[in-house]
Amino acid sequence: MKKLRVGVVGLGGIAQKAWLPVLGAATDWTLQGAWSPTREKAERICETWRIPYAASLQDLARECDAVFVHTSTATHYQVVSELLNAGVHVCVDKPLAENVQDAERLIELAARKKTDADGGLQPPLCAALSTAEGAVGQARLAADG
């Protein structure tokens, strides 16, 4: 079975403290790449974690089956909708969007594209592992099915 290709968007504190340690240590998928709008900072973080830096969100989407989104809430709708339109499964830090209408639009878009858009909690490490494995497992089932 082909390993799931996972990416990360947004490389701030929550990504560095809770998600990158979990995603980087797992063996059930490959950490394919990361993208963040602040390139200089992102490249330093990618180098530290030995993750390829994607030149754009579109480039990352082309390389991944699933992406974890850790950007500011104000950008969630734009980032998540772009990934869903590219056919990528998404797990996004809470909240899914700034308002109920945008969240509902993302859920509808995910259904139309036959992808998952899950809003996760900003968890402690143990919960992060569970959420990450669950989201990746769901994405793998969808990709295989």
PDB file of C-alpha atoms in Angstrom:
ATOM      1  CA  MET A   1       0.000   0.000   0.000  1.00  0.00           C
ATOM      2  CA  LYS A   2       1.227   3.480  -0.913  1.00  0.00           C
ATOM      3  CA  LYS A   3       2.106   5.721   2.040  1.00  0.00           C
ATOM      4  CA  LEU A   4      -0.083   8.742   2.526  1.00  0.00           C
ATOM      5  CA  ARG A   5       1.684  12.006   1.639  1.00  0.00           C
ATOM      6  CA  VAL A   6       1.081  14.637   4.337  1.00  0.00           C
ATOM      7  CA  GLY A   7       1.817  18.355   4.331  1.00  0.00           C
ATOM      8  CA  VAL A   8       1.663  21.258   6.770  1.00  0.00           C
ATOM      9  CA  VAL A   9       0.484  24.818   6.152  1.00  0.00           C
ATOM     10  CA  GLY A  10       1.437  27.379   8.780  1.00  0.00           C
ATOM     11  CA  LEU A  11       4.556  26.840  10.861  1.00  0.00           C
ATOM     12  CA  GLY A  12       3.829  28.886  13.970  1.00  0.00           C
ATOM     13  CA  GLY A  13       3.934  27.848  17.607  1.00  0.00           C
ATOM     14  CA  ILE A  14       1.169  25.218  17.621  1.00  0.00           C
ATOM     15  CA  ALA A  15       2.621  23.508  14.553  1.00  0.00           C
ATOM     16  CA  GLN A  16       6.123  23.461  16.026  1.00  0.00           C
ATOM     17  CA  LYS A  17       5.139  22.423  19.550  1.00  0.00           C
ATOM     18  CA  ALA A  18       2.313  19.943  18.985  1.00  0.00           C
ATOM     19  CA  TRP A  19       2.069  18.816  15.376  1.00  0.00           C
ATOM     20  CA  LEU A  20       5.514  18.632  13.788  1.00  0.00           C
ATOM     21  CA  PRO A  21       6.877  16.314  16.506  1.00  0.00           C
ATOM     22  CA  VAL A  22       3.951  13.930  15.951  1.00  0.00           C
ATOM     23  CA  LEU A  23       3.843  14.156  12.164  1.00  0.00           C
ATOM     24  CA  GLY A  24       7.609  13.918  11.829  1.00  0.00           C
ATOM     25  CA  ALA A  25       7.910  10.832  14.046  1.00  0.00           C
ATOM     26  CA  ALA A  26       5.184   8.768  12.419  1.00  0.00           C
ATOM     27  CA  THR A  27       5.978   5.980   9.999  1.00  0.00           C
ATOM     28  CA  ASP A  28       2.520   5.458   8.480  1.00  0.00           C
ATOM     29  CA  TRP A  29       2.897   8.461   6.172  1.00  0.00           C
ATOM     30  CA  THR A  30       5.560  10.683   4.684  1.00  0.00           C
ATOM     31  CA  LEU A  31       5.845  14.311   5.704  1.00  0.00           C
ATOM     32  CA  GLN A  32       5.963  15.586   2.140  1.00  0.00           C
ATOM     33  CA  GLY A  33       6.412  19.294   2.665  1.00  0.00           C
ATOM     34  CA  ALA A  34       5.334  22.513   4.315  1.00  0.00           C
ATOM     35  CA  TRP A  35       4.354  25.991   3.260  1.00  0.00           C
ATOM     36  CA  SER A  36       3.877  29.233   5.154  1.00  0.00           C
ATOM     37  CA  PRO A  37       3.514  32.738   3.742  1.00  0.00           C
ATOM     38  CA  THR A  38       6.599  34.028   5.581  1.00  0.00           C
ATOM     39  CA  ARG A  39       9.166  32.221   3.439  1.00  0.00           C
ATOM     40  CA  GLU A  40      12.367  33.089   5.331  1.00  0.00           C
ATOM     41  CA  LYS A  41      10.983  31.920   8.673  1.00  0.00           C
ATOM     42  CA  ALA A  42       9.350  28.881   7.068  1.00  0.00           C
ATOM     43  CA  GLU A  43      12.558  27.777   5.367  1.00  0.00           C
ATOM     44  CA  ARG A  44      14.427  27.882   8.704  1.00  0.00           C
ATOM     45  CA  ILE A  45      11.744  25.761  10.358  1.00  0.00           C
ATOM     46  CA  CYS A  46      11.657  23.337   7.429  1.00  0.00           C
ATOM     47  CA  GLU A  47      15.419  22.972   7.619  1.00  0.00           C
ATOM     48  CA  THR A  48      15.245  22.252  11.360  1.00  0.00           C
ATOM     49  CA  TRP A  49      12.586  19.564  10.834  1.00  0.00           C
ATOM     50  CA  ARG A  50      14.110  18.319   7.553  1.00  0.00           C
ATOM     51  CA  ILE A  51      10.906  19.006   5.642  1.00  0.00           C
ATOM     52  CA  PRO A  52      10.933  20.237   2.056  1.00  0.00           C
ATOM     53  CA  TYR A  53       9.633  23.792   1.708  1.00  0.00           C
ATOM     54  CA  ALA A  54       6.928  24.190  -0.948  1.00  0.00           C
ATOM     55  CA  ALA A  55       7.176  27.366  -3.001  1.00  0.00           C
ATOM     56  CA  SER A  56       3.393  27.872  -2.891  1.00  0.00           C
ATOM     57  CA  LEU A  57       0.216  26.461  -1.423  1.00  0.00           C
ATOM     58  CA  GLN A  58      -0.615  25.086  -4.876  1.00  0.00           C
ATOM     59  CA  ASP A  59       2.743  23.297  -5.068  1.00  0.00           C
ATOM     60  CA  LEU A  60       2.164  21.727  -1.658  1.00  0.00           C
ATOM     61  CA  ALA A  61      -1.333  20.621  -2.648  1.00  0.00           C
ATOM     62  CA  ARG A  62       0.034  18.857  -5.749  1.00  0.00           C
ATOM     63  CA  GLU A  63       2.449  16.866  -3.560  1.00  0.00           C
ATOM     64  CA  CYS A  64       0.045  15.833  -0.769  1.00  0.00           C
ATOM     65  CA  ASP A  65      -2.955  13.636  -0.088  1.00  0.00           C
ATOM     66  CA  ALA A  66      -3.730  15.388   3.215  1.00  0.00           C
ATOM     67  CA  VAL A  67      -2.655  18.689   4.762  1.00  0.00           C
ATOM     68  CA  PHE A  68      -2.731  19.948   8.343  1.00  0.00           C
ATOM     69  CA  VAL A  69      -3.575  23.671   8.459  1.00  0.00           C
ATOM     70  CA  HIS A  70      -2.183  25.797  11.306  1.00  0.00           C
ATOM     71  CA  THR A  71      -2.654  29.305   9.941  1.00  0.00           C
ATOM     72  CA  SER A  72      -4.550  32.177  11.558  1.00  0.00           C
ATOM     73  CA  THR A  73      -8.304  31.755  11.746  1.00  0.00           C
ATOM     74  CA  ALA A  74      -8.754  34.701   9.371  1.00  0.00           C
ATOM     75  CA  THR A  75      -7.058  32.669   6.609  1.00  0.00           C
ATOM     76  CA  HIS A  76      -8.759  29.317   7.236  1.00  0.00           C
ATOM     77  CA  TYR A  77     -11.518  29.736   4.651  1.00  0.00           C
ATOM     78  CA  GLN A  78      -9.143  30.737   1.846  1.00  0.00           C
ATOM     79  CA  VAL A  79      -6.477  28.126   2.640  1.00  0.00           C
ATOM     80  CA  VAL A  80      -8.866  25.231   3.301  1.00  0.00           C
ATOM     81  CA  SER A  81     -11.039  25.959   0.253  1.00  0.00           C
ATOM     82  CA  GLU A  82      -7.967  26.070  -1.990  1.00  0.00           C
ATOM     83  CA  LEU A  83      -6.775  22.716  -0.651  1.00  0.00           C
ATOM     84  CA  LEU A  84     -10.223  21.130  -0.946  1.00  0.00           C
ATOM     85  CA  ASN A  85     -10.568  22.386  -4.518  1.00  0.00           C
ATOM     86  CA  ALA A  86      -7.234  20.686  -5.242  1.00  0.00           C
ATOM     87  CA  GLY A  87      -8.675  17.405  -3.928  1.00  0.00           C
ATOM     88  CA  VAL A  88      -6.649  17.368  -0.706  1.00  0.00           C
ATOM     89  CA  HIS A  89      -8.008  16.172   2.652  1.00  0.00           C
ATOM     90  CA  VAL A  90      -7.658  18.792   5.384  1.00  0.00           C
ATOM     91  CA  CYS A  91      -7.345  18.887   9.167  1.00  0.00           C
ATOM     92  CA  VAL A  92      -7.464  22.462  10.413  1.00  0.00           C
ATOM     93  CA  ASP A  93      -6.926  23.904  13.893  1.00  0.00           C
ATOM     94  CA  LYS A  94     -10.108  25.141  15.509  1.00  0.00           C
ATOM     95  CA  PRO A  95     -12.212  26.853  14.478  1.00  0.00           C
ATOM     96  CA  LEU A  96     -12.823  25.569  10.956  1.00  0.00           C
ATOM     97  CA  ALA A  97     -13.652  29.119   9.807  1.00  0.00           C
ATOM     98  CA  GLU A  98     -14.306  32.593  11.211  1.00  0.00           C
ATOM     99  CA  ASN A  99     -18.070  32.201  10.976  1.00  0.00           C
ATOM    100  CA  VAL A 100     -20.741  29.542  10.623  1.00  0.00           C
ATOM    101  CA  GLN A 101     -21.512  30.408   7.006  1.00  0.00           C
ATOM    102  CA  ASP A 102     -17.908  29.887   5.896  1.00  0.00           C
ATOM    103  CA  ALA A 103     -17.654  26.671   7.929  1.00  0.00           C
ATOM    104  CA  GLU A 104     -20.807  25.339   6.264  1.00  0.00           C
ATOM    105  CA  ARG A 105     -19.464  26.299   2.823  1.00  0.00           C
ATOM    106  CA  LEU A 106     -16.231  24.395   3.546  1.00  0.00           C
ATOM    107  CA  ILE A 107     -18.156  21.324   4.685  1.00  0.00           C
ATOM    108  CA  GLU A 108     -20.278  21.451   1.513  1.00  0.00           C
ATOM    109  CA  LEU A 109     -17.169  21.891  -0.640  1.00  0.00           C
ATOM    110  CA  ALA A 110     -15.496  18.910   1.046  1.00  0.00           C
ATOM    111  CA  ALA A 111     -18.577  16.792   0.339  1.00  0.00           C
ATOM    112  CA  ARG A 112     -18.651  17.855  -3.333  1.00  0.00           C
ATOM    113  CA  LYS A 113     -14.935  17.135  -3.734  1.00  0.00           C
ATOM    114  CA  LYS A 114     -15.223  13.858  -1.776  1.00  0.00           C
ATOM    115  CA  THR A 115     -12.571  15.037   0.693  1.00  0.00           C
ATOM    116  CA  ASP A 116     -12.534  15.532   4.448  1.00  0.00           C
ATOM    117  CA  ALA A 117     -12.381  18.898   6.195  1.00  0.00           C
ATOM    118  CA  ASP A 118     -11.959  18.311   9.907  1.00  0.00           C
ATOM    119  CA  GLY A 119     -11.678  21.076  12.478  1.00  0.00           C
ATOM    120  CA  GLY A 120      -9.389  19.877  15.241  1.00  0.00           C
ATOM    121  CA  LEU A 121      -8.624  21.201  18.668  1.00  0.00           C
ATOM    122  CA  GLN A 122      -5.378  22.891  19.603  1.00  0.00           C
ATOM    123  CA  PRO A 123      -4.399  19.873  21.673  1.00  0.00           C
ATOM    124  CA  PRO A 124      -1.743  18.827  24.098  1.00  0.00           C
ATOM    125  CA  LEU A 125       0.672  16.346  22.556  1.00  0.00           C
ATOM    126  CA  CYS A 126      -1.247  13.144  23.373  1.00  0.00           C
ATOM    127  CA  ALA A 127      -4.463  14.490  21.899  1.00  0.00           C
ATOM    128  CA  ALA A 128      -2.484  15.764  18.900  1.00  0.00           C
ATOM    129  CA  LEU A 129      -1.263  12.252  18.199  1.00  0.00           C
ATOM    130  CA  SER A 130      -4.762  10.848  18.355  1.00  0.00           C
ATOM    131  CA  THR A 131      -6.202  13.596  16.155  1.00  0.00           C
ATOM    132  CA  ALA A 132      -3.367  13.387  13.636  1.00  0.00           C
ATOM    133  CA  GLU A 133      -3.582   9.618  13.343  1.00  0.00           C
ATOM    134  CA  GLY A 134      -7.374   9.764  13.049  1.00  0.00           C
ATOM    135  CA  ALA A 135      -7.366  12.430  10.344  1.00  0.00           C
ATOM    136  CA  VAL A 136      -4.632  10.700   8.390  1.00  0.00           C
ATOM    137  CA  GLY A 137      -6.419   7.374   8.746  1.00  0.00           C
ATOM    138  CA  GLN A 138      -9.629   8.925   7.405  1.00  0.00           C
ATOM    139  CA  ALA A 139      -7.734  10.469   4.508  1.00  0.00           C
ATOM    140  CA  ARG A 140      -6.063   7.108   3.757  1.00  0.00           C
ATOM    141  CA  LEU A 141      -9.450   5.361   3.699  1.00  0.00           C
ATOM    142  CA  ALA A 142     -10.841   7.985   1.359  1.00  0.00           C
ATOM    143  CA  ALA A 143      -7.757   7.807  -0.879  1.00  0.00           C
ATOM    144  CA  ASP A 144      -7.870   4.004  -1.025  1.00  0.00           C
ATOM    145  CA  GLY A 145     -11.635   3.804  -1.420  1.00  0.00           C
TER     146      GLY A 145
END
